Structures are given as structure tokens and as C-alpha cells.
Protein backbone atom coordinates (compact mmCIF):
# COMPACT_ATOMS: atom_id res chain seq x y z
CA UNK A 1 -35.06 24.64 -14.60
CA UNK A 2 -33.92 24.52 -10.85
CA UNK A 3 -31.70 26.58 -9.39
CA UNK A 4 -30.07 23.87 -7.16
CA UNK A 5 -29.53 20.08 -7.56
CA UNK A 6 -28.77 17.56 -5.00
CA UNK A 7 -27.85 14.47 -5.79
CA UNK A 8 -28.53 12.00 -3.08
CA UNK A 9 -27.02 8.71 -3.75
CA UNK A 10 -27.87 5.64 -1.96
CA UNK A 11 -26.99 1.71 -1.56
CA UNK A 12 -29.21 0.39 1.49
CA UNK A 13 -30.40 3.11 2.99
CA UNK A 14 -33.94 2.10 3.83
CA UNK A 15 -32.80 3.04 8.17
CA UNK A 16 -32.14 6.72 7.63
CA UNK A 17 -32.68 7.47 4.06
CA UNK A 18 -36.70 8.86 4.85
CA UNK A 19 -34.60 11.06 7.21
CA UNK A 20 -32.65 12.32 4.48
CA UNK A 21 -35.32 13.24 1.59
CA UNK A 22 -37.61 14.72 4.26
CA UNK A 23 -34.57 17.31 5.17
CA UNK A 24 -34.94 18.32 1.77
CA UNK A 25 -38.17 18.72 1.06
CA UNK A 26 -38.33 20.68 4.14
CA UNK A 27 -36.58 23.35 3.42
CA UNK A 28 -37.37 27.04 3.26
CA UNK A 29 -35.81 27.24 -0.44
CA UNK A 30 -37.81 25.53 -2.78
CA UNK A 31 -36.56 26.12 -6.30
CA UNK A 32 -34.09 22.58 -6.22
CA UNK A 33 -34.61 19.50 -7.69
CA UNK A 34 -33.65 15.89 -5.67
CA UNK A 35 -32.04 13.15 -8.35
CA UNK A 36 -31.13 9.55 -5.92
CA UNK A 37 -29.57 7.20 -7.86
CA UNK A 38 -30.53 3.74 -6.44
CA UNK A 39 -26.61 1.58 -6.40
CA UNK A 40 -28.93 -1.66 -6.44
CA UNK A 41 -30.20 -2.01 -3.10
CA UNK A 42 -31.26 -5.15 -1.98
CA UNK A 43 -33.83 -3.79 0.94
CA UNK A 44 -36.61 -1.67 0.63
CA UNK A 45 -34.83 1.53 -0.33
CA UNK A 46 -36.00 1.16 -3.55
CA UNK A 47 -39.87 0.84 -2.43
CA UNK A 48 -39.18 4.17 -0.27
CA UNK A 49 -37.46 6.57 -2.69
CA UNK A 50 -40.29 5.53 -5.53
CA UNK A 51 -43.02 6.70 -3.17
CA UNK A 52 -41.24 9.95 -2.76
CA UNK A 53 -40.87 10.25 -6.29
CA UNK A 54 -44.23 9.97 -6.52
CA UNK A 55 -45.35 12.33 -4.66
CA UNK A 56 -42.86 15.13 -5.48
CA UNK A 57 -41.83 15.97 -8.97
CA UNK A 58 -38.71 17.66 -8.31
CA UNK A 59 -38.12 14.04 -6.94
CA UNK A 60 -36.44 11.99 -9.73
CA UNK A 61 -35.06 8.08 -9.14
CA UNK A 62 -32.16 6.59 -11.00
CA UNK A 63 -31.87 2.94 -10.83
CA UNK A 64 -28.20 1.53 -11.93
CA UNK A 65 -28.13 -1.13 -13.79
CA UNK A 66 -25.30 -2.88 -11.13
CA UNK A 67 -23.43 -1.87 -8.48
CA UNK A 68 -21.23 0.90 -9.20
CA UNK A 69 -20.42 2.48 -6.16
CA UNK A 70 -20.29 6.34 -4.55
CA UNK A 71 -18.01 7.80 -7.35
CA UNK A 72 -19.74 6.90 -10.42
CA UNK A 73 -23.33 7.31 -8.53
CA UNK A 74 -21.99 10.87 -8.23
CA UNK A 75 -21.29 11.13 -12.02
CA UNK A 76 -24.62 9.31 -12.89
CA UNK A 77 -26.91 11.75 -10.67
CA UNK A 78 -25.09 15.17 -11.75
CA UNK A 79 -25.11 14.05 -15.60
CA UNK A 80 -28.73 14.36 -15.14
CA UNK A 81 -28.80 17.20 -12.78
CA UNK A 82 -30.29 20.87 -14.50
CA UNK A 83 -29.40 23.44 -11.79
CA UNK A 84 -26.98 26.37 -11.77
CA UNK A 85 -25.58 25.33 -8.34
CA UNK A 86 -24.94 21.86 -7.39
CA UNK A 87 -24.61 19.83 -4.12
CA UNK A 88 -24.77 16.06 -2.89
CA UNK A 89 -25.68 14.22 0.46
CA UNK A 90 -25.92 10.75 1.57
CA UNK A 91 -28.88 9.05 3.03
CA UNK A 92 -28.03 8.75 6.18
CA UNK A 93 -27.15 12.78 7.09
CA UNK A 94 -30.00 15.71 7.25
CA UNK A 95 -29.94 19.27 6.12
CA UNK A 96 -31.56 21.76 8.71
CA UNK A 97 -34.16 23.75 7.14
CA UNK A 98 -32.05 26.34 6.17
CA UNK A 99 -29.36 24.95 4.43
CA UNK A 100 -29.96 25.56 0.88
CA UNK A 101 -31.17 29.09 1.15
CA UNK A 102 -27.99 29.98 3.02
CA UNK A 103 -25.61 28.91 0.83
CA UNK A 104 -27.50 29.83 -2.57
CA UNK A 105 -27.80 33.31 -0.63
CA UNK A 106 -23.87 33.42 -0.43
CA UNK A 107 -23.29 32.11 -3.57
CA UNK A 108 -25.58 35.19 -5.32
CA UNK A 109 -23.97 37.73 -3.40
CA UNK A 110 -21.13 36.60 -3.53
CA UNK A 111 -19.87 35.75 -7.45
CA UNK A 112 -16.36 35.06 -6.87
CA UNK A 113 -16.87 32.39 -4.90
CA UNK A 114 -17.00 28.97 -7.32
CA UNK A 115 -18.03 26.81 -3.97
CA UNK A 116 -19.84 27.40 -0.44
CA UNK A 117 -19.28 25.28 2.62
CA UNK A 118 -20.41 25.24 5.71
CA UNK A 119 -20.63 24.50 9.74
CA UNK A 120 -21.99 20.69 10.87
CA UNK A 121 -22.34 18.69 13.62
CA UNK A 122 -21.52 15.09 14.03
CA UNK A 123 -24.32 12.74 15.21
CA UNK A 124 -24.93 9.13 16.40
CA UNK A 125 -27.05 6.62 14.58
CA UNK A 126 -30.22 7.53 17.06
CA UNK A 127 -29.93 11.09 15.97
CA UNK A 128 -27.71 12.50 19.34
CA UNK A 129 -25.69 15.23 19.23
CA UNK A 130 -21.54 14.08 19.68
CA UNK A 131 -19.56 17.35 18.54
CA UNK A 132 -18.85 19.99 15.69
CA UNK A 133 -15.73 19.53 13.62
CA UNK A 134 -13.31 21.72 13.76
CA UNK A 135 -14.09 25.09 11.25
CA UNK A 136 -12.53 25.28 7.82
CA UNK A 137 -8.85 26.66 7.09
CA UNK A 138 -7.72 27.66 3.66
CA UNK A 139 -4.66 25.70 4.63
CA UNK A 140 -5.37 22.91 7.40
CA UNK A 141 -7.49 21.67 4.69
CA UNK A 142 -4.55 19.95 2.49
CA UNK A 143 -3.66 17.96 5.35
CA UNK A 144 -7.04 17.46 6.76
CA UNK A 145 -10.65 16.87 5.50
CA UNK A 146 -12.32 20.37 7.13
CA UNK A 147 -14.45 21.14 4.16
CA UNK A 148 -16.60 18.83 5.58
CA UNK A 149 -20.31 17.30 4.41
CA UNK A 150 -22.33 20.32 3.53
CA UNK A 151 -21.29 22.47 0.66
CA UNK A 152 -22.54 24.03 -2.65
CA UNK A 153 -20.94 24.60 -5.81
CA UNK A 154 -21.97 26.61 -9.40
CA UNK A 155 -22.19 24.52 -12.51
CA UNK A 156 -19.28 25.97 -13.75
CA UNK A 157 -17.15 23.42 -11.11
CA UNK A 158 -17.90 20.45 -13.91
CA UNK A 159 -16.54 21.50 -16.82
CA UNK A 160 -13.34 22.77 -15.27
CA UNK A 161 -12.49 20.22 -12.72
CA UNK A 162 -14.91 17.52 -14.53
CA UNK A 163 -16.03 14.65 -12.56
CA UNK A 164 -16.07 12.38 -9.32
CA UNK A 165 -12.72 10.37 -10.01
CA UNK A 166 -13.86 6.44 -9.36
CA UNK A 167 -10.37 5.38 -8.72
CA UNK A 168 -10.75 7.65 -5.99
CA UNK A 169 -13.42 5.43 -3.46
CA UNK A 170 -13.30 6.04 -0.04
CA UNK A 171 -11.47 9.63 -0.54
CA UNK A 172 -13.58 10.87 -3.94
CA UNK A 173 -14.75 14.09 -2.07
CA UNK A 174 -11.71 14.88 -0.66
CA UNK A 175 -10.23 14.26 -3.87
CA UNK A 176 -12.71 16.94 -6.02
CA UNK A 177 -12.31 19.54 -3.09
CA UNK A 178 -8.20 19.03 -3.80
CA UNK A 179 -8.82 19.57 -7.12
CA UNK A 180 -11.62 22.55 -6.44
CA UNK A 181 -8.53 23.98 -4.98
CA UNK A 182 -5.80 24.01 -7.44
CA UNK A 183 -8.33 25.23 -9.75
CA UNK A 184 -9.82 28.27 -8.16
CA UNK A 185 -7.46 28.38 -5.19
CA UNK A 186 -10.07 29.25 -2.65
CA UNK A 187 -13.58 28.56 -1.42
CA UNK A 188 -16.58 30.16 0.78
CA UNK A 189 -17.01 29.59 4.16
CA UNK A 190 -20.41 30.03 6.17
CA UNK A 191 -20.26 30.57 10.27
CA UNK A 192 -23.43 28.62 10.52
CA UNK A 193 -24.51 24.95 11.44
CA UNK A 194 -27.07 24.12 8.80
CA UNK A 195 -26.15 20.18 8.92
CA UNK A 196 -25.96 16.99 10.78
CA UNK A 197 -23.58 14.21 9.85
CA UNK A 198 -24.52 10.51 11.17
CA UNK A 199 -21.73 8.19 12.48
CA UNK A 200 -23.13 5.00 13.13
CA UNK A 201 -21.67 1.24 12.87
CA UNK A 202 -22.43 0.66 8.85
CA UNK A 203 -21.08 3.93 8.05
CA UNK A 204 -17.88 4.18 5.45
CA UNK A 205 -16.38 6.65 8.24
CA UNK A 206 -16.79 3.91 11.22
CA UNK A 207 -15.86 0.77 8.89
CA UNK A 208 -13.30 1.43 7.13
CA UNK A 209 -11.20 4.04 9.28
CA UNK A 210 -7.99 2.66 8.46
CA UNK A 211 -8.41 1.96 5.28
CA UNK A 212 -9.93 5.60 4.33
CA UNK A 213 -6.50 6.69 6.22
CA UNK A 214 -3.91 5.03 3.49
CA UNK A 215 -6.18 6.46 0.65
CA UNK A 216 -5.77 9.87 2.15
CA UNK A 217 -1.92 9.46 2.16
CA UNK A 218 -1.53 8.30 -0.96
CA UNK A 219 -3.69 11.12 -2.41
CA UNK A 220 -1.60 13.49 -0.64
CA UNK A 221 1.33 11.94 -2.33
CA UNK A 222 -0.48 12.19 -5.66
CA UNK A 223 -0.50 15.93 -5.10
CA UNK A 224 2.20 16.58 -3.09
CA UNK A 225 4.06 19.11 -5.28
CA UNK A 226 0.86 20.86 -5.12
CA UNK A 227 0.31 20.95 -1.66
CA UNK A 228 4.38 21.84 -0.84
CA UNK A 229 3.38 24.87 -3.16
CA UNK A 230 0.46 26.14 -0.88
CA UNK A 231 2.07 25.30 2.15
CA UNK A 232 5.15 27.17 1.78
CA UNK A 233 5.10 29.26 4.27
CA UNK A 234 3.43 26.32 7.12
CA UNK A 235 6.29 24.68 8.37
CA UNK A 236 3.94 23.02 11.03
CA UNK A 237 1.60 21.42 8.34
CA UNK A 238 4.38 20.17 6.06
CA UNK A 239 6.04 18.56 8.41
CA UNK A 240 2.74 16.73 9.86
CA UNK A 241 2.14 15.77 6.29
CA UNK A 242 6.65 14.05 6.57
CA UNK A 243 5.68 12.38 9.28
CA UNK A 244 2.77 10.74 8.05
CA UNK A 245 4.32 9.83 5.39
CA UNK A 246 7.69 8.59 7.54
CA UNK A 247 5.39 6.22 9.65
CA UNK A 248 3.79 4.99 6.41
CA UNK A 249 7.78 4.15 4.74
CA UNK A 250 5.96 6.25 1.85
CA UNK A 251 8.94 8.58 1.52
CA UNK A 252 11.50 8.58 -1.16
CA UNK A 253 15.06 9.95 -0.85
CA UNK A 254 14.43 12.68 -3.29
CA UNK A 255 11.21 14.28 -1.13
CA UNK A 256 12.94 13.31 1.90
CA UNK A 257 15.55 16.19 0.59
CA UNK A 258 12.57 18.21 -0.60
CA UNK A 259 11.16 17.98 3.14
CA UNK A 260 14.33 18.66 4.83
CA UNK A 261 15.33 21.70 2.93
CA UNK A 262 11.77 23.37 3.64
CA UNK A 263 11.86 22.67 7.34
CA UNK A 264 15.28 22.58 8.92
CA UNK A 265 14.00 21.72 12.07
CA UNK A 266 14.24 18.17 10.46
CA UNK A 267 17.62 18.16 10.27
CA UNK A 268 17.77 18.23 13.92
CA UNK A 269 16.28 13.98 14.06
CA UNK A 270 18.44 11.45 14.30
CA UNK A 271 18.46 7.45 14.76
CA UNK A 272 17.94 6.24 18.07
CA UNK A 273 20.12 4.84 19.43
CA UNK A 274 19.62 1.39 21.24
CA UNK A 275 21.09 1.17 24.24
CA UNK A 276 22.12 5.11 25.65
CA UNK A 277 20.32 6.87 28.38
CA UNK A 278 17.33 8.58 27.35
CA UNK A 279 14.86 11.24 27.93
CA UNK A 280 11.38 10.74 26.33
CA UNK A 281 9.91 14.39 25.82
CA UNK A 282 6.22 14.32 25.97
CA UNK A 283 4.22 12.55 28.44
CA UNK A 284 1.29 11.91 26.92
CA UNK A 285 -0.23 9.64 25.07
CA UNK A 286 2.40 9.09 22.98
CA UNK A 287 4.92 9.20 25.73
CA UNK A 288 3.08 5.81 26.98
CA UNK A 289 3.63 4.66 23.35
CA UNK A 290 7.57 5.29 23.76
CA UNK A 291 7.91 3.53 27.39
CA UNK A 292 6.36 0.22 26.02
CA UNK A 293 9.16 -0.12 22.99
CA UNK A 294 12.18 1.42 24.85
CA UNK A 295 11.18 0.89 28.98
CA UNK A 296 14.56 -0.19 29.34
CA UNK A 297 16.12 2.71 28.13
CA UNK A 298 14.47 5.77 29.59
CA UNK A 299 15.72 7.33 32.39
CA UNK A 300 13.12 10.85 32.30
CA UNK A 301 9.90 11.67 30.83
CA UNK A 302 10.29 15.63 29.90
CA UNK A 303 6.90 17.89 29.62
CA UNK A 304 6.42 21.39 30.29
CA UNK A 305 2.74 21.09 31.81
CA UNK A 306 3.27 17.92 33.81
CA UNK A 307 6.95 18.24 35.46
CA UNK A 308 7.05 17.04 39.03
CA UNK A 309 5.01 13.62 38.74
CA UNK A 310 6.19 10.37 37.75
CA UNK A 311 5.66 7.87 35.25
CA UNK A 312 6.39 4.04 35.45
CA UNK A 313 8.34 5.47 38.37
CA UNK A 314 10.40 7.96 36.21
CA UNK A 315 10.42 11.75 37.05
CA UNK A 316 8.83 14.02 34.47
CA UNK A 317 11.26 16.96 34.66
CA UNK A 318 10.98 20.35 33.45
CA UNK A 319 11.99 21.78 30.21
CA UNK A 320 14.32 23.68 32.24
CA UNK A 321 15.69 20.69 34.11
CA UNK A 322 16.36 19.18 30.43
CA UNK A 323 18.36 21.91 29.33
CA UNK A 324 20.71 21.18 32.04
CA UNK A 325 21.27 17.65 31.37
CA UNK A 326 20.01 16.81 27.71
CA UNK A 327 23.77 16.36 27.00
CA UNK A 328 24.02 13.05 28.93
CA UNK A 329 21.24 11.88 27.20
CA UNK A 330 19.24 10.77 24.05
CA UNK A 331 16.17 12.95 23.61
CA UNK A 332 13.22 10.86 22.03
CA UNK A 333 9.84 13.13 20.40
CA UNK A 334 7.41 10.88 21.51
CA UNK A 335 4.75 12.89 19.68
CA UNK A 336 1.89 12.72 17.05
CA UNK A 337 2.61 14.00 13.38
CA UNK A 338 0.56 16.91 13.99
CA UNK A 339 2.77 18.24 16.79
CA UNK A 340 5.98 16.93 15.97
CA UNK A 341 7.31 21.02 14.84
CA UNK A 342 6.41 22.18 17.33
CA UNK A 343 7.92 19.86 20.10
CA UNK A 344 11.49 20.51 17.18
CA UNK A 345 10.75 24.27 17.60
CA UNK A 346 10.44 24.02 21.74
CA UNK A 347 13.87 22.35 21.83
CA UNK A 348 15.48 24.42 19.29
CA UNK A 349 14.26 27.75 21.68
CA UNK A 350 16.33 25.79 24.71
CA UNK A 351 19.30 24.92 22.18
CA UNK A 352 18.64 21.44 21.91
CA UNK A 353 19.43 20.40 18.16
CA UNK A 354 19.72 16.86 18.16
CA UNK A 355 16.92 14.45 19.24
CA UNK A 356 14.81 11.08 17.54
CA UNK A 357 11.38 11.35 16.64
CA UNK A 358 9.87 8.22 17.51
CA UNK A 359 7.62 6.80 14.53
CA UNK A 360 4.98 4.09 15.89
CA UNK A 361 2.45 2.56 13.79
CA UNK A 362 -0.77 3.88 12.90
CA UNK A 363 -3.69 2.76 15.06
């Protein structure tokens, strides 16, 4: 029996997927068997993976029957999978040679640990370095994806949190390291890249951006009591998480109360109004968002690193200068959701209690 399986599933992958299965079998730890489970490709993937098969036999082929996607190919490759720990790829990313053996390494010494993940880097479809992530938090991680693409789990994993949820496409990882989570409340972390991650223009990640976006709010929302209760004490995340939700109209009254009673700072946004004097604090990016919907109204930009240029011909003043004069004016966030607290907590330090937070849509 092996001591790790990796399920590698696979629906065209005849560009990268050699790429993928050689990472394996190149690895310094051995004792792992290699299940793909063929979604009915249509090119040669299916001539590729049987050679390999053929000339491994900890290399085992799964054909489905029809086209059933990444959730249930999960479920179909670790229903036949024998080893005490458990992992998956896709056949377009590479493990560096050391992958395996670190994180079965941390998973023996270290038994309280139900899962392993670990450091990558992000590459382009001719194999060139782009960046690395940013590292995993034990609470950035219910508002953002940071477990990432290389991980390891024990056995144990399945018959607690059971399987790959197929109502769950686009998101199903995400979904089982949620639920990974709430079961065991905490994973292991390794400091190491042992991983590379391919972006390239028929990925999932660079197709269907937007659409893997709404899925990630509305899984959010599935588990929002959940999240509220592990983010109790991060103001800054919760409200990141409102705000997403604000510019998606996916709030209802009652969480709306729920939100506002956790972070008073939201108490201190208001409805713009159309046609006063304003002040648009942040000149950024999303400051250039707020002067093409409300040019007309905006008398000041307001930003504490940039005071003392213009913009569209309006002075960015100081912090200090808005203090002075906020009164006279309506002060518009023109921020993203992830800094939106702390823009509220920066006003509420100068006494400033009353502002809008300016929603756009999601690009």
C-alpha cells in the first residue's frame, strides 16, 4: 500500500500534462501512487497518460465514462486511492522534487496536524517565473484563497469532511479547505517553495475570473455564520468580507445588523449625497474610479502619502488639511473592500464620523 496518493485529474491536457506526471515521478519520495482520471479528452491526453501507465505501476488511468467535471474527477480518483496521506494536482502545474517528502516529513512529525500546505510560485504558460502568493494566515484565509495549490492531507480528512462537493465547480477546493477548517480548526504550514502553479490563457483561473469571483461570494455567504465566528476579533477582514458583499446587493437587512453591530466603524457610512461639496479620500486607483461618477461634485482629493499634487486639477490635501474643513464637506471612501476599515479607522483617529463609502462594480 502507498503511503501517499495523488490524484491528478485531467480534461485536455495533452500541452502540459507530460510536465505534470514527470514532476511526480521525479521525486525524491517514492512510496506514492499516481491515479489520473481521464474527464473524456478529445486530444491525445489519453494516448500520453496510457504510456505512462505503462511504464510505471504506481501509474493507474481512470477513464470516465462522460464528462463529469473537476469535482466528481476528484471523488472518482480518491475512491480508488490506497494511501494514508492524500493530495491532488492538475496537469498543467509541477511539483519540485521535493515536494512530497517535505510534507509527508511534517505530517509524521507532526500528528496533530490533519493537513500540510505549502509555499508556490505562480508561472506563465512557457514555464516563467511571475510571483509567489502571498503566505498562508489562519485567518486571511476565510476571505481569501491562501492555502493555495500544494497541500497534503491524512486519510482521516474523508470520512470526516467526506467528499469534493460538485455543486461546488469553480470554488470545490476552496470549498473542502472551508470545511477542513470548521472541522479541525487549523492546518500546517511549510516555509518552503516546493511548487509551481501555471497561469496561462485556457486556464479556469484566467477564463473564468469573474465568474470564479461570484462563486466565492456566495460560498462565503453559505458559511458566513461560520466565518463571523472565527473572525471575531478581525474587524478589518469582516468588514472586507460587508463590502463585498454590499457591491454584490448580496446583503440582507438582518446581516446588515449582524455586520454593523460587530464593526461600528460602519455606522459611521452614510448615503451620498448628490449634489454637496465633496472630498474624495484616497487618491488612488479607486479615487480615479470616484472622479469619473461624481467629477462634478468633488472639490478635494484627500491622501496622506500624496498631499500637495493635483488631480483632474483638484488639490490632494492632507489629512490634516481635512480635519480642518471636512465639516463643509461630504467625505467619499473611494477605496477597495480590503481597505475600507482602515480608511473608517484613519478618520475616526481625526474625529471624522460621518463619510460614504463609494461601492463601484466589480471589474
Amino acid at each position: 500500500m502507498p503511503k501517499v496518493s495523488v490524484i491528478l485529474p485531467t480534461y485536455n491536457g495533452e500541452k502540459y500534462i507530460r510536465e505534470a506526471i514527470d514532476s511526480i515521478i521525479n521525486q525524491t519520495f517514492t512510496d506514492w501512487e499516481l491515479i489520473v482520471v481521464n474527464d473524456c479528452s478529445t486530444d491525445s491526453t489519453i494516448t500520453i497518460i496510457n504510456e505512462y501507465e505503462r511504464k510505471d505501476s504506481r501509474i493507474k488511468v481512470i477513464n470516465n465514462p462522460y464528462n463529469q467535471k473537476l469535482p466528481k474527477s476528484l471523488n472518482i480518483g480518491f475512491s480508488s486511492a490506497e494511501g494514508e496521506y492524500l493530495t491532488w494536482t492538475s496537469d498543467d502545474n509541477i511539483f519540485l522534487p521535493s515536494a512530497l517528502d517535505e510534507m509527508n516529513s511534517f505530517l509524521d512529525q507532526n500528528p496533530n496536524k490533519i493537513m500540510v500546505r505549502a509555499r508556490y510560485t505562480i508561472i506563465d504558460e512557457n514555464g516563467n517565473y511571475l510571483y509567489e502568493p502571498d503566505g498562508y494566515d489562519s485567518e486571511t484565509v476565510f476571505v481569501n484563497n491562501c492555502i493555495g495549490a500544494c497541500f497534503l492531507y491524512r486519510r482521516d480528512v474523508l470520512s470526516k469532511v467526506g467528499e469534493y462537493n460538485a455543486e461546488k465547480y469553480l470554488v470545490e477546493d476552496y470549498d473542502y479547505w472551508l470545511r477542513i477548517l470548521f472541522e479541525y480548526k487549523e492546518i500546517g504550514s511549510l516555509d518552503a517553495v516546493i511548487y509551481k502553479y501555471r497561469i496561462h490563457c485556457s486556464s479556469l483561473t484566467a477564463t473564468r475570473k469573474k465568474e470564479i469571483h461570484n462563486k466565492l461570494l456566495k460560498l462565503r455567504m453559505e458559511y458566513i455564520n461560520h466565518i463571523i465566528e472565527n473572525l471575531e476579533n478581525r474587524k478589518d477582514l469582516l468588514c472586507e468580507i460587508y463590502y463585498e458583499f454590499k457591491q454584490a446587493n448580496m446583503l440582507s437587512e438582518n446581516l446588515n445588523m449582524i455586520f454593523h453591530d460587530i464593526i461600528p466603524e460602519l455606522n459611521f457610512d452614510c448615503e451620498v449625497i448628490e449634489n454637496r461639496p465633496s472630498i474624495v479620500y484616497g487618491a488612488g486607483l479607486y479615487g480615479e474610479k470616484a472622479y469619473k461618477k461624481y467629477a462634478e461634485i468633488i472639490s478635494y482629493f484627500a491622501d496622506k502619502n500624496k498631499y500637495g499634487s493635483l488631480i483632474h486639477n483638484r488639490a490632494i490635501i492632507s489629512l490634516t488639511e481635512l480635519q480642518k474643513i471636512y465639516n463643509d464637506y461630504q467625505i467619499l471612501v473611494a477605496a477597495s473592500p480590503h481597505n475600507v476599515y482602515s480608511f473608517l479607522c484613519t478618520l475616526n483617529q481625526i474625529n471624522i464620523r460621518k463619510c460614504t463609502v463609494l461601492i463601484f462594480d466589480n471589474e
